PDB file of C-alpha atoms in Angstrom:
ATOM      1  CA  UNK A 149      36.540  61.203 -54.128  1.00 40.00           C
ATOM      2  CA  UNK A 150      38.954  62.642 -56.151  1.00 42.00           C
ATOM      3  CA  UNK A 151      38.239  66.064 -57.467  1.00 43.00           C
ATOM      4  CA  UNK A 152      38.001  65.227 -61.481  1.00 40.00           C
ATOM      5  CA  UNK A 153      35.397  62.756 -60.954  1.00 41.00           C
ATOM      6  CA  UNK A 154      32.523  64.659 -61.043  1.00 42.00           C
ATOM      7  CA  UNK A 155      33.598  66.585 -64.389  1.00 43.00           C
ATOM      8  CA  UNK A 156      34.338  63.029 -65.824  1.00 46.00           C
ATOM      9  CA  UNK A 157      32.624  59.937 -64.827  1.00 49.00           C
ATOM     10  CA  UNK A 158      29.069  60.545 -64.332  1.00 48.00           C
ATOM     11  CA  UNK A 159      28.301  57.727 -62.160  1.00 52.00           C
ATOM     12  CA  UNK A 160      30.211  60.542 -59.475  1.00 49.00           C
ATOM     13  CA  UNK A 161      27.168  62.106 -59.811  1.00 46.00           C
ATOM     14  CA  UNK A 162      24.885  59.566 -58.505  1.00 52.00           C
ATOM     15  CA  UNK A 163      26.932  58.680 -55.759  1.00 53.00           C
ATOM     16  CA  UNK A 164      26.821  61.994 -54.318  1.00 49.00           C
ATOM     17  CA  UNK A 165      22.403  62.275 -55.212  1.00 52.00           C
ATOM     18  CA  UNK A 166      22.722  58.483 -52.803  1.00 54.00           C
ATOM     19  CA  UNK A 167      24.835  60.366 -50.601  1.00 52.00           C
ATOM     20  CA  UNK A 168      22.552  63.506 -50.319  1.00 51.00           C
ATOM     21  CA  UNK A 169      19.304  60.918 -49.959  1.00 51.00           C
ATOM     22  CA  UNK A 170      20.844  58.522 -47.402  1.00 54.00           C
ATOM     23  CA  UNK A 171      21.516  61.896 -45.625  1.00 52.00           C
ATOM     24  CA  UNK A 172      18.227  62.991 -45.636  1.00 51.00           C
ATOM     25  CA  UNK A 173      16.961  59.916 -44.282  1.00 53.00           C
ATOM     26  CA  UNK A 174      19.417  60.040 -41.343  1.00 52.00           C
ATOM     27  CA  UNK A 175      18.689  63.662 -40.466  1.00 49.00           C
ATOM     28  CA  UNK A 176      14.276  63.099 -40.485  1.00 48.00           C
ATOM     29  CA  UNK A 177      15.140  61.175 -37.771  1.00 49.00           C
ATOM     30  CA  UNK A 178      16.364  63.697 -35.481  1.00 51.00           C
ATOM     31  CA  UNK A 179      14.519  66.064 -33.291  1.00 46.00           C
ATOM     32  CA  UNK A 180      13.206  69.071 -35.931  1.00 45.00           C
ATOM     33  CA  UNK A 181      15.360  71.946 -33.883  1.00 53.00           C
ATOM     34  CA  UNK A 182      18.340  69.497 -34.747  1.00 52.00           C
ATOM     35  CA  UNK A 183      17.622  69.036 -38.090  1.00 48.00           C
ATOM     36  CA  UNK A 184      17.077  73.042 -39.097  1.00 50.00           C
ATOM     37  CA  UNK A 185      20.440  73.728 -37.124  1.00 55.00           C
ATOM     38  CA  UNK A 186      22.510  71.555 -38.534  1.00 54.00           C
ATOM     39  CA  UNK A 187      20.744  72.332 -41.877  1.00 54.00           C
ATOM     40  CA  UNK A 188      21.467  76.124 -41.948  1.00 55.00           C
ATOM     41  CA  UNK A 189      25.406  75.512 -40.603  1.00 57.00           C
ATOM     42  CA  UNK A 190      26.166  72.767 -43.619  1.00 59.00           C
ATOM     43  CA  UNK A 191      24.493  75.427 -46.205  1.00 57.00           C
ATOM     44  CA  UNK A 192      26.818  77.736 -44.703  1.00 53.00           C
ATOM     45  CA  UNK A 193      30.118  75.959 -44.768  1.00 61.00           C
ATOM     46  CA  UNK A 194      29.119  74.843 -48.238  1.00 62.00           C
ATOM     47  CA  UNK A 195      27.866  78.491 -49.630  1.00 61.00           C
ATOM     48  CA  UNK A 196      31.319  80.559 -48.690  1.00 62.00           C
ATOM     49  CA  UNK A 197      33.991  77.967 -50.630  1.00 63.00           C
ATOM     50  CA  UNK A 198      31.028  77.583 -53.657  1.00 65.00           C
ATOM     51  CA  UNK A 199      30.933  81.670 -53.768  1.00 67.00           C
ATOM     52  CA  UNK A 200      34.422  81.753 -53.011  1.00 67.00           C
ATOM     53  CA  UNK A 201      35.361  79.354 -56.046  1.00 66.00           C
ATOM     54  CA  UNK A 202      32.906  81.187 -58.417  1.00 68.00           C
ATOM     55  CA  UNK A 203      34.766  84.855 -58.412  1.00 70.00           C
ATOM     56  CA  UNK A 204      38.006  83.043 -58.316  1.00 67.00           C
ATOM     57  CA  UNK A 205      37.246  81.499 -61.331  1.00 69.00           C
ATOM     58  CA  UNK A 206      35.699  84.589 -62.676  1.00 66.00           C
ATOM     59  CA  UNK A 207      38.802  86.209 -61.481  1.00 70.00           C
ATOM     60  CA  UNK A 208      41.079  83.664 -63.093  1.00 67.00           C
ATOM     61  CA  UNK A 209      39.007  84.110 -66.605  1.00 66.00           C
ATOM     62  CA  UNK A 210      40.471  87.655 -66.518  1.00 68.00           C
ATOM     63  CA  UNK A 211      43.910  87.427 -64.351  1.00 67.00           C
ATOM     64  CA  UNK A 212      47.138  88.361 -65.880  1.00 69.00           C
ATOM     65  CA  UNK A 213      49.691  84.907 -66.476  1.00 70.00           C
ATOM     66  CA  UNK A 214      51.976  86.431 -62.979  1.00 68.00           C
ATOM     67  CA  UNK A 215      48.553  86.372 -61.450  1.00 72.00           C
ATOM     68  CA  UNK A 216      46.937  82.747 -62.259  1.00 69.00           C
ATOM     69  CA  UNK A 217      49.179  80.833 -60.018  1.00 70.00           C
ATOM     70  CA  UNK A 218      48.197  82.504 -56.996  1.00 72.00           C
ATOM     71  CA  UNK A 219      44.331  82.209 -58.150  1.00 68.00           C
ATOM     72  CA  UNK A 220      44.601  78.757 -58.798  1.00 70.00           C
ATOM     73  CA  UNK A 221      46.174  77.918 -55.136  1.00 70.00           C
ATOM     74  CA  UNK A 222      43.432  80.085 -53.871  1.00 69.00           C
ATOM     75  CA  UNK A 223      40.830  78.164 -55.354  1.00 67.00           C
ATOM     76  CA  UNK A 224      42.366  74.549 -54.753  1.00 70.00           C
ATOM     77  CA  UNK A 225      42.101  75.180 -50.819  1.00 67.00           C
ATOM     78  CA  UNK A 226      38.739  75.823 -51.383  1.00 64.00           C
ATOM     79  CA  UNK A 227      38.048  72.856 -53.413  1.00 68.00           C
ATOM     80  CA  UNK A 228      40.000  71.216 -50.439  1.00 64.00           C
ATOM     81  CA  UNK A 229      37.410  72.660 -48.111  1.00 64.00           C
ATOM     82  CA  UNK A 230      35.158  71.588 -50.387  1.00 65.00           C
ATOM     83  CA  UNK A 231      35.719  68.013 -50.354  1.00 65.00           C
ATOM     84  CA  UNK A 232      36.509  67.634 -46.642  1.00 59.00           C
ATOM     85  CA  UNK A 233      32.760  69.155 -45.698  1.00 62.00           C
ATOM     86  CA  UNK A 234      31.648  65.815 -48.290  1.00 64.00           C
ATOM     87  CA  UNK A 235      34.183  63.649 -47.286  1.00 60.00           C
ATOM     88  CA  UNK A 236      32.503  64.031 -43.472  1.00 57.00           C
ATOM     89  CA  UNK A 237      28.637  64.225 -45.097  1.00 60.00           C
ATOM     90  CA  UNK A 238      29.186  60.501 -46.776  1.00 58.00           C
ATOM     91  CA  UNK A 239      29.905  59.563 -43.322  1.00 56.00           C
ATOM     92  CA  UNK A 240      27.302  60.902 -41.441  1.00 57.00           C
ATOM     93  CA  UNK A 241      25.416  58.839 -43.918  1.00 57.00           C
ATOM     94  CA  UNK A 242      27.081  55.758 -43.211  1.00 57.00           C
ATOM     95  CA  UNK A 243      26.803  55.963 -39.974  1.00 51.00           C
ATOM     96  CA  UNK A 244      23.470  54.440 -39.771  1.00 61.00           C
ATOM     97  CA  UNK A 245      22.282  50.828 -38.570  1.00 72.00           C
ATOM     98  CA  UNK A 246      25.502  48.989 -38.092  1.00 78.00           C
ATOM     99  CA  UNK A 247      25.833  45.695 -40.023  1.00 79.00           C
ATOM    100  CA  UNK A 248      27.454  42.935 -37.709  1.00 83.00           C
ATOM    101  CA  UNK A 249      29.397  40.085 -38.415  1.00 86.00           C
ATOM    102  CA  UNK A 250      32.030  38.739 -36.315  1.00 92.00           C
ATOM    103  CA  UNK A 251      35.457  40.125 -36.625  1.00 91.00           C
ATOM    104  CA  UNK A 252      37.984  41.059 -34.079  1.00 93.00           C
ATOM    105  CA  UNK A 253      38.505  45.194 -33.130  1.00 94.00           C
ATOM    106  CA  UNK A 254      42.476  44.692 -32.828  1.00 95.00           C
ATOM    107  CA  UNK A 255      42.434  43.973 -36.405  1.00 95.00           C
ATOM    108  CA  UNK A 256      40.241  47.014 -37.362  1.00 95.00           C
ATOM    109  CA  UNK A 257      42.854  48.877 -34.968  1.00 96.00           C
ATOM    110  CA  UNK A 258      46.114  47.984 -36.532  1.00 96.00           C
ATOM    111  CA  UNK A 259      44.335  48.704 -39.877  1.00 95.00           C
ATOM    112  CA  UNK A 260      42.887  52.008 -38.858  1.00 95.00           C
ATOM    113  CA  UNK A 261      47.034  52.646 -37.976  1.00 96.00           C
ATOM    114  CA  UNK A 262      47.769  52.149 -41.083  1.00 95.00           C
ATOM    115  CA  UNK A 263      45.444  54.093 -43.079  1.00 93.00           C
ATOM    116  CA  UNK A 264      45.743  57.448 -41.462  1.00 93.00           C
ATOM    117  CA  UNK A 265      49.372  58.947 -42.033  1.00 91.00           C
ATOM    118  CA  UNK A 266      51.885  59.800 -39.623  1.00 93.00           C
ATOM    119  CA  UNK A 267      54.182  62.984 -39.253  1.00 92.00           C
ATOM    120  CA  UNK A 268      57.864  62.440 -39.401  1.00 92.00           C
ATOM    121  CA  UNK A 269      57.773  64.271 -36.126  1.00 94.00           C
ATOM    122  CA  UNK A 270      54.592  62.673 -34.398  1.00 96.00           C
ATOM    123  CA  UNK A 271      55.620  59.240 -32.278  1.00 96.00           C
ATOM    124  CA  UNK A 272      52.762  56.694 -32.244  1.00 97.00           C
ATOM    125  CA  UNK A 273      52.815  54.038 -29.622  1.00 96.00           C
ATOM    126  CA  UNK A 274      50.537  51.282 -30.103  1.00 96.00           C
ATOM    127  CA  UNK A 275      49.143  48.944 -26.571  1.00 96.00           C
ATOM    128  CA  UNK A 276      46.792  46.924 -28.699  1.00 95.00           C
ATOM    129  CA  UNK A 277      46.142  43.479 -27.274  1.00 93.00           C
ATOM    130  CA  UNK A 278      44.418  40.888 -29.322  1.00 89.00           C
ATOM    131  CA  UNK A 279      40.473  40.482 -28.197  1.00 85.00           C
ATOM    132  CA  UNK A 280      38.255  37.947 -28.637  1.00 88.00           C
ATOM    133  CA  UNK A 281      35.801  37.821 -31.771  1.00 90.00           C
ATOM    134  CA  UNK A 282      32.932  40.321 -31.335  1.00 90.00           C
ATOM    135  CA  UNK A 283      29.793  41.055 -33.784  1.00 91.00           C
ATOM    136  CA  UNK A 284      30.704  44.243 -34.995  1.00 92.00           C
ATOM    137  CA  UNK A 285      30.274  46.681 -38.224  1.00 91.00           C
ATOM    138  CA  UNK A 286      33.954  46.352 -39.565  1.00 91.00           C
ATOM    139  CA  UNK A 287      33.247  49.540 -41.366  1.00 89.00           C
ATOM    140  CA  UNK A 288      32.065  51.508 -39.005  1.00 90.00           C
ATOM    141  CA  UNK A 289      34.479  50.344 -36.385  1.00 94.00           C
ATOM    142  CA  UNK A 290      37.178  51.506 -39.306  1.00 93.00           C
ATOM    143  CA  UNK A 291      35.633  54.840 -39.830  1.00 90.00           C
ATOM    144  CA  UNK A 292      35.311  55.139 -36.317  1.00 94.00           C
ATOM    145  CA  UNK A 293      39.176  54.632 -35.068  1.00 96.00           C
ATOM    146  CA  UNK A 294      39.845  56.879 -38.374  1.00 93.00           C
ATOM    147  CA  UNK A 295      38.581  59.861 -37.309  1.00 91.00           C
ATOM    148  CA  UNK A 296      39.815  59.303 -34.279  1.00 96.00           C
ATOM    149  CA  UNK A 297      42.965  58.843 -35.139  1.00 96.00           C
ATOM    150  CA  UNK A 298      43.159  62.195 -37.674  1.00 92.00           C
ATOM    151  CA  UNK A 299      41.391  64.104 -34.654  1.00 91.00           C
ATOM    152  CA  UNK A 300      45.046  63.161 -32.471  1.00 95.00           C
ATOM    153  CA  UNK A 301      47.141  63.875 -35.552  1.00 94.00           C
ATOM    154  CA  UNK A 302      45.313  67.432 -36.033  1.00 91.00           C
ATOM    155  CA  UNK A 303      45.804  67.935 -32.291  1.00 92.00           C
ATOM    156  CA  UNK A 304      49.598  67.089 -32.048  1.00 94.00           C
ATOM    157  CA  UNK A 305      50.436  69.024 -35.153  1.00 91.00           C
ATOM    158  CA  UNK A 306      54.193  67.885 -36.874  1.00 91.00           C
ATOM    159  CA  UNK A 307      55.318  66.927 -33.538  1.00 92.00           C
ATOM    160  CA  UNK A 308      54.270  65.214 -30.711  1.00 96.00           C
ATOM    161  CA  UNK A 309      53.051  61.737 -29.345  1.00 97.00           C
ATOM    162  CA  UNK A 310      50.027  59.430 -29.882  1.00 98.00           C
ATOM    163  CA  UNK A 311      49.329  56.546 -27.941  1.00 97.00           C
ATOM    164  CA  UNK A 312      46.049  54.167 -28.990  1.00 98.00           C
ATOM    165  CA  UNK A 313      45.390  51.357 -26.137  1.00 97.00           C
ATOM    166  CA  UNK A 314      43.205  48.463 -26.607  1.00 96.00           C
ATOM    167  CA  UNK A 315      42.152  46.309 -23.500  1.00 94.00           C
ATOM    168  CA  UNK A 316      39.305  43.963 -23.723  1.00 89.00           C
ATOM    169  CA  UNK A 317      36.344  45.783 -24.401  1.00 88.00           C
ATOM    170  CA  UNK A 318      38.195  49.063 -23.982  1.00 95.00           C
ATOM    171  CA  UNK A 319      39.854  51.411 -26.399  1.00 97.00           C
ATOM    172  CA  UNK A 320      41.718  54.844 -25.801  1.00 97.00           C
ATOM    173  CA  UNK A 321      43.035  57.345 -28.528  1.00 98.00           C
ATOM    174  CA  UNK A 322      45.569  59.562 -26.354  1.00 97.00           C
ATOM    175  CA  UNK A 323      47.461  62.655 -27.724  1.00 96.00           C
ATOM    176  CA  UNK A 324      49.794  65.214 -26.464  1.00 96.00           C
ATOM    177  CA  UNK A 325      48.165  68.627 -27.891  1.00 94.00           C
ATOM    178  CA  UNK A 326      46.179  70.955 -26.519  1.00 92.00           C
ATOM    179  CA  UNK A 327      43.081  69.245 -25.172  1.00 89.00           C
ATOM    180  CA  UNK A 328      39.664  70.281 -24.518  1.00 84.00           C
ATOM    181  CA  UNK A 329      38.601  72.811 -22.604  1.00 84.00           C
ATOM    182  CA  UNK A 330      36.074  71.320 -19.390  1.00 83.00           C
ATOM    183  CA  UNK A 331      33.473  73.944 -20.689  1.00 79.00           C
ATOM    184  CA  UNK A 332      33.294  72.090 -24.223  1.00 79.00           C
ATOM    185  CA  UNK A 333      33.575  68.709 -22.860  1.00 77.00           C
ATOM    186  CA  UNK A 334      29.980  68.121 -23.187  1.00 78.00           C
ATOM    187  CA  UNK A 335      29.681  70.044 -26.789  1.00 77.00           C
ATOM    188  CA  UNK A 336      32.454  67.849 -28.101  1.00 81.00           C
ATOM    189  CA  UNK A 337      30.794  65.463 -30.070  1.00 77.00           C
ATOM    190  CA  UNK A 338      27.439  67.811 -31.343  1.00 76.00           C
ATOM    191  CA  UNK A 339      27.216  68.227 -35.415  1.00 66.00           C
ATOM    192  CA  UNK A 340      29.485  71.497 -36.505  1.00 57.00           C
ATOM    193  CA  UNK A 341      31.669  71.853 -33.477  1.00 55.00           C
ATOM    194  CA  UNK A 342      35.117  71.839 -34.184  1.00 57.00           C
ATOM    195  CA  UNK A 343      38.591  72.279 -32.759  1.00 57.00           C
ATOM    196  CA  UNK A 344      40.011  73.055 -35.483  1.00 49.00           C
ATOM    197  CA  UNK A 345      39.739  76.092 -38.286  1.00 49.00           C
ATOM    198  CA  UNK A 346      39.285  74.070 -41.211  1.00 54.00           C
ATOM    199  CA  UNK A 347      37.156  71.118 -39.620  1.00 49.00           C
ATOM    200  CA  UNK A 348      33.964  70.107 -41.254  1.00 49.00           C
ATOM    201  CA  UNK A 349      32.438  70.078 -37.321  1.00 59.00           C
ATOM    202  CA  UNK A 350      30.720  66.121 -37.754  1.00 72.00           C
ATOM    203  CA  UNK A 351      34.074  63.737 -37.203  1.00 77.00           C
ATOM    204  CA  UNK A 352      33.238  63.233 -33.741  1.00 86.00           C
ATOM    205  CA  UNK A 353      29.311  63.052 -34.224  1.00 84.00           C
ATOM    206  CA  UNK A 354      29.766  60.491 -36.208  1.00 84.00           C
ATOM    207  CA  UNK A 355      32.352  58.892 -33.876  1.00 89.00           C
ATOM    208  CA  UNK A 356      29.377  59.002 -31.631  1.00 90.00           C
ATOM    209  CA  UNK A 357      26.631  57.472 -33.600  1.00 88.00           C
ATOM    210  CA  UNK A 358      29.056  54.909 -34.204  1.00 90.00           C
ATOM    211  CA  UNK A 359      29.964  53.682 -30.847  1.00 93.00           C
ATOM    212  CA  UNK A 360      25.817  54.307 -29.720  1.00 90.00           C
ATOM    213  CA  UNK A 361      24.859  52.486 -32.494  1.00 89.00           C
ATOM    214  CA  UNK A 362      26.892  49.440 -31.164  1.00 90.00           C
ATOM    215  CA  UNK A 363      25.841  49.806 -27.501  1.00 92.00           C
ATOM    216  CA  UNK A 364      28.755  51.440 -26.384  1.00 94.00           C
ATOM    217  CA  UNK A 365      29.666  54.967 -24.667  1.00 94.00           C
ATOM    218  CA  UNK A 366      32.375  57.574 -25.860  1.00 95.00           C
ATOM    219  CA  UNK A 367      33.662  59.992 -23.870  1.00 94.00           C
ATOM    220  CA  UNK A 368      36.459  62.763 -23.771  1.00 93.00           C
ATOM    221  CA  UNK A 369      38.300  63.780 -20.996  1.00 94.00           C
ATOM    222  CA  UNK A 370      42.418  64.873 -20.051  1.00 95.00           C
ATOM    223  CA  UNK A 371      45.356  62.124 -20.634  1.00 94.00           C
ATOM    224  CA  UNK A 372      47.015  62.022 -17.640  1.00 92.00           C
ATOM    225  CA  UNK A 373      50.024  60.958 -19.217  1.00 93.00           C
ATOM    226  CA  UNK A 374      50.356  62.454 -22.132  1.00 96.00           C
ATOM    227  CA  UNK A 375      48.286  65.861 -21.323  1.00 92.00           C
ATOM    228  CA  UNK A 376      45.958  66.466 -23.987  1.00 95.00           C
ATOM    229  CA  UNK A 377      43.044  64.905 -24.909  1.00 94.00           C
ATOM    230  CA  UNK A 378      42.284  60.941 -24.468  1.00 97.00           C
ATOM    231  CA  UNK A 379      38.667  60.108 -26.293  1.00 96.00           C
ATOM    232  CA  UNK A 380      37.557  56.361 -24.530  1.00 97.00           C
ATOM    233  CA  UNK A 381      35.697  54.174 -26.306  1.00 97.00           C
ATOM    234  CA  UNK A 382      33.486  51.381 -24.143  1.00 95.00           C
ATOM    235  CA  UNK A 383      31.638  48.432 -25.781  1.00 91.00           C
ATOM    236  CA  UNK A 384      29.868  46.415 -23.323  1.00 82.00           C
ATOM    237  CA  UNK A 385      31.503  42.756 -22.517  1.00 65.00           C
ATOM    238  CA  UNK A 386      28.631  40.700 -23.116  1.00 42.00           C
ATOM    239  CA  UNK A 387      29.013  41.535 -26.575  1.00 42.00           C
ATOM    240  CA  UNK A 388      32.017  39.513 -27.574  1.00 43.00           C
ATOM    241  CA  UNK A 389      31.106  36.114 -28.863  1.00 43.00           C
ATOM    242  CA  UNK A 390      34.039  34.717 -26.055  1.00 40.00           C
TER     243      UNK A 390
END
């Protein structure tokens, strides 16, 4: 959602109130100590960029003209933050009951490849063979090898290589950054935890609702080829339609 929408189309407005309820609904079905933790972190990430905005612009009400430009650059990157933290709260939302209709996952692949942008310096190698038809949540499956895919791009930086591999029922999203540690293996996919400094913390959770949601596992663990992490994806054969 682009940022002018909510100042000037008011149907913005309802879409995020949906949003909010659809949320809601998702998170009363969680266990209650889940619910009040994730609760307090989102009202957290949300409170410092809202604060944060509100003295810049009180700031930028008052600011010299040498001094605005360096305001205003302040307070896009927290309109930035801003919108990622939403961006990743619509999907939570959406990542309820999947709908399923037949469709084929190489096709959601390739597509998911070309959505998400590439680096100049970043090499993507695709081993995508074409499967079978399979009753699946197109959407989801789309969201799902989305944030997967961003998740190797934030790991690899300007440079490096990415390798997504699709066998039968099988998918891998392989990168050559960092990793994760063994200790956070396990913590990986929980709301709010993050690799990365300006991560909104639920990509992965919802990566993981996603693939559950389907009947399928997701795990983490080292590519042994290209050294950092490889997230696998499992759906279970007898759910093709063959």
């Amino acid at each position: 959602m682009a940022r002018t929408e909510l100042a000037e189309d008011p149907s913005a407005l309802l879409l995020v109130g949906a949003t909010v309820i659809a949320l809601s609904a998702r998170m009363r079905s969680e266990p209650t100590q889940a619910v009040a933790a994730m609760a307090r972190r989102l009202g957290h990430d949300l409170r410092g960029p809202l604060l944060n905005l509100r003295m810049g612009l009180q700031l930028l009400a008052q600011a010299e003209e040498e001094e605005r430009e360096a305001l205003a650059t302040s307070l896009t990157g927290e309109l930035d933050r801003t919108e990622r933290l939403m961006a990743a709260l619509v999907d939570l939302a959406r990542s309820g009951e999947p709908a399923r209709w037949s469709c084929r996952l190489a096709s959601i692949v390739h597509q998911a490849v070309r959505e998400v942008p590439m680096p100049e310096g970043v090499e993507l190698v695709l081993e995508v063979e074409d499967t079978p038809p399979a009753e699946l949540d197109p959407d989801q499956q789309l969201q799902l090898f989305r944030h997967l895919l961003r998740n190797a791009v934030l790991a690899v930086g300007d440079r490096g290589r990415i390798r997504v591999r699709l066998r039968g029922c099988e998918a891998r999203v392989e990168d050559s950054g960092p990793g994760v540690e063994p200790e956070r293996v396990q913590q990986i996919f929980e709301p709010l935890v993050s690799s990365f400094p300006d991560g909104a913390g639920l990509g992965l959770t919802i990566c993981r609702r996603i693939v559950q949601g389907h009947g399928g596992d997701i795990r983490v663990e080292r590519s042994q080829e290209l050294g950092g992490a490889c997230f696998v994806v499992r759906y279970a054969g007898d759910k093709q339609d063959g």
